[in-house]
PDB file of C-alpha atoms in Angstrom:
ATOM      1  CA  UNK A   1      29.415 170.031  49.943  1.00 90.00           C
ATOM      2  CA  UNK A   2      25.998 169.921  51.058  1.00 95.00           C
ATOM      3  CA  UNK A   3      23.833 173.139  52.426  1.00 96.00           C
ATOM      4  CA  UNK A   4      20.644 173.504  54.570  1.00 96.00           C
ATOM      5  CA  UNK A   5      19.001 177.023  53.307  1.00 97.00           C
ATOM      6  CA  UNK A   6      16.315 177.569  55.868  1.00 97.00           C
ATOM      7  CA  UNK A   7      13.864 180.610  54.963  1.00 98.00           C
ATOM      8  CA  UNK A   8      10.730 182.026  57.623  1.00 98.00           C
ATOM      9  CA  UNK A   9       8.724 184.878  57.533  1.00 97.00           C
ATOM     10  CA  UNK A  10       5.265 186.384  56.093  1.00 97.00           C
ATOM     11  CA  UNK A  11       4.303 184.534  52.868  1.00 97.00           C
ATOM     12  CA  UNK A  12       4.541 186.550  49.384  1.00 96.00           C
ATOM     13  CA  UNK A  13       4.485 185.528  46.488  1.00 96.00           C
ATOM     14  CA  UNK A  14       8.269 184.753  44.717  1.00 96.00           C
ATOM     15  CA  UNK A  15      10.054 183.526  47.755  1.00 97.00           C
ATOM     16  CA  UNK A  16      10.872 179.759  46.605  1.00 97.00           C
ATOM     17  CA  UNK A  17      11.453 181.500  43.035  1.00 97.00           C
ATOM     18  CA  UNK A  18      14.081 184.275  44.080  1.00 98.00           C
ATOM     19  CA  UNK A  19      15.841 181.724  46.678  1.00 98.00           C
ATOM     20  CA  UNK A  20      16.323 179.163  43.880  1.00 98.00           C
ATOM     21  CA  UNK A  21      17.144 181.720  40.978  1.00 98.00           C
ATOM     22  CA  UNK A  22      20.283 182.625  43.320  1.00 98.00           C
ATOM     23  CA  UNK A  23      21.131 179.104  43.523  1.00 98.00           C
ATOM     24  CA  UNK A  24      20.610 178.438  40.207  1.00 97.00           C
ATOM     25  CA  UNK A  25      22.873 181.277  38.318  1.00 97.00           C
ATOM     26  CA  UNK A  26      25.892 179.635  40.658  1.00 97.00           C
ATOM     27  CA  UNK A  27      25.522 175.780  39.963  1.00 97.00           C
ATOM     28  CA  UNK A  28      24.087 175.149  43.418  1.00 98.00           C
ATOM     29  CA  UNK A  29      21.865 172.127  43.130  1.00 98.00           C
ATOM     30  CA  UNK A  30      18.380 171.723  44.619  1.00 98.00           C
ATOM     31  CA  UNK A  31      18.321 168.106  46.031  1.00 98.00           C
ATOM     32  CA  UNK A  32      15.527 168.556  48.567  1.00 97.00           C
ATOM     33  CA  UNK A  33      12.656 171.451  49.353  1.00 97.00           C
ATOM     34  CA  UNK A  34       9.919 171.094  51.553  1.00 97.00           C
ATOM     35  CA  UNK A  35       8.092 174.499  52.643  1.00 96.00           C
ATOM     36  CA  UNK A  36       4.884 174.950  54.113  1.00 97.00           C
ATOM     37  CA  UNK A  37       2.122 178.300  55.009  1.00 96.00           C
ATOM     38  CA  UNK A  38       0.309 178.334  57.997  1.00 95.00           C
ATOM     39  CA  UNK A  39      -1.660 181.478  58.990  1.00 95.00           C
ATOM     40  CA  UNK A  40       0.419 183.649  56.309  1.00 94.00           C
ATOM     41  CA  UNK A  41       3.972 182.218  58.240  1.00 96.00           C
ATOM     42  CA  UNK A  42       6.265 180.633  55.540  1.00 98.00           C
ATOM     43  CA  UNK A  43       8.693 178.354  56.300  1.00 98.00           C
ATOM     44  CA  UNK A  44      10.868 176.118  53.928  1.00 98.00           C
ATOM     45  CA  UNK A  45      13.964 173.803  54.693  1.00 97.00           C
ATOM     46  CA  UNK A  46      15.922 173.302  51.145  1.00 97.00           C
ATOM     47  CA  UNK A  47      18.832 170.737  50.787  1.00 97.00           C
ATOM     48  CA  UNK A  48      21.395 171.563  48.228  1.00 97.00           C
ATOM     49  CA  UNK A  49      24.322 170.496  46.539  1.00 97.00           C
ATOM     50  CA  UNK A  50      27.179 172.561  45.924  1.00 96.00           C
ATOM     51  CA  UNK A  51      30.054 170.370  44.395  1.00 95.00           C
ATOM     52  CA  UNK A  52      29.630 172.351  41.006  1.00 95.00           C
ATOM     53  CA  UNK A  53      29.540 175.886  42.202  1.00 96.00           C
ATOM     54  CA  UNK A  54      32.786 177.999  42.091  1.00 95.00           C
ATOM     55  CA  UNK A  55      31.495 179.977  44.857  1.00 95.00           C
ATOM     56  CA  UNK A  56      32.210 179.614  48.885  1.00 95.00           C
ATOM     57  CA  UNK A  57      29.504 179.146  51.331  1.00 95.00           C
ATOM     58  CA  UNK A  58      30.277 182.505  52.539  1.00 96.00           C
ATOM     59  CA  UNK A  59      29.427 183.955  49.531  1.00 97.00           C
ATOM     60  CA  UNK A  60      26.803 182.461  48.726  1.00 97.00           C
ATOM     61  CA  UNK A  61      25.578 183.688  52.129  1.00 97.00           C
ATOM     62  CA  UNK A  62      26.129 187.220  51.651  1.00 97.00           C
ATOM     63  CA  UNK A  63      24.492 186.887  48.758  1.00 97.00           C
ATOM     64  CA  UNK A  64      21.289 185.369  50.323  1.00 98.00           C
ATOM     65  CA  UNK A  65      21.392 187.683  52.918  1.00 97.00           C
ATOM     66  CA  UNK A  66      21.065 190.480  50.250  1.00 97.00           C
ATOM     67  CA  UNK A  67      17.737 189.032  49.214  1.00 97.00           C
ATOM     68  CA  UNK A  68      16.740 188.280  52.862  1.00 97.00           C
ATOM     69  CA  UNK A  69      16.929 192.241  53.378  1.00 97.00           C
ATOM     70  CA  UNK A  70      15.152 193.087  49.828  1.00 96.00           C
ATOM     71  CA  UNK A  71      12.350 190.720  50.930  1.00 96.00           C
ATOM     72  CA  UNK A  72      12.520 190.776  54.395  1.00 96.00           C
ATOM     73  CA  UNK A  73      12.235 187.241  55.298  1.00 96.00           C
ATOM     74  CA  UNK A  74      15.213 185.519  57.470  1.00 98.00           C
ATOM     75  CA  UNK A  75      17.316 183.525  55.263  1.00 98.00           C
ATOM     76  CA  UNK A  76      19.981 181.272  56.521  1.00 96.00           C
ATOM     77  CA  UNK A  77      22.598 178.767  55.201  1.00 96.00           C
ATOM     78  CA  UNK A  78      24.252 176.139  56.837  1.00 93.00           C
ATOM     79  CA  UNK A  79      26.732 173.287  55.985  1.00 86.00           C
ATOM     80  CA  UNK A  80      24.525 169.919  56.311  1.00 64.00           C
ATOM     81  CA  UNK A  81      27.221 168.482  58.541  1.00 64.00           C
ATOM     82  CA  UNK A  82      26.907 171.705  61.157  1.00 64.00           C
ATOM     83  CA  UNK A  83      23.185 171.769  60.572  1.00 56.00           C
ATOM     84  CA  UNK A  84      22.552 167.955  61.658  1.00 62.00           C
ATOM     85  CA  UNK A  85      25.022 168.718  64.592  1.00 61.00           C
ATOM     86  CA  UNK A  86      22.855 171.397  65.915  1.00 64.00           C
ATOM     87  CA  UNK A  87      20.177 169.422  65.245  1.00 59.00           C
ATOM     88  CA  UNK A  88      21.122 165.662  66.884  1.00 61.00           C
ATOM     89  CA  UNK A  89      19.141 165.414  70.671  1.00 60.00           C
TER      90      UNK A  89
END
């Protein structure tokens, strides 16, 4: 299955590190990142592959949702097929 992880919020250093660490230590595999600062406002839209990972999207979630608290940036993950749904005009 393939995920959308979308991240915004003020820019510090370590965000694309601690997002992709968490992916990382569960086989989730980056396929696509593009992120971007403007005015101190990050923003990044990663694509990722989670065939290999023996965890569920859910917890994978709760687990990014952890970090999105420690760091305070809002963190969300989405199936690609639901993403591109929400997404189609």
């Amino acid at each position: 299955m393939r995920i959308v992880v979308t991240v915004v919020g003020q820019d510090k250093v370590g965000i694309i590190a601690k997002v992709t660490a968490i992916l990382a230590d569960n086989q989730v595999n980056v396929l696509n990142i593009n992120q971007n600062i403007m005015d101190g406002f990050f923003n990044m839209v990663l694509i990722a592959d989670m065939t290999d990972s023996k965890m569920s999207i859910k917890a994978l979630k709760e687990k990014l949702d952890r970090l999105s608290e420690e760091i305070g940036l809002e963190i969300r993950v989405q199936s690609e097929d639901i993403f591109t749904a929400m997404h189609q005009i």
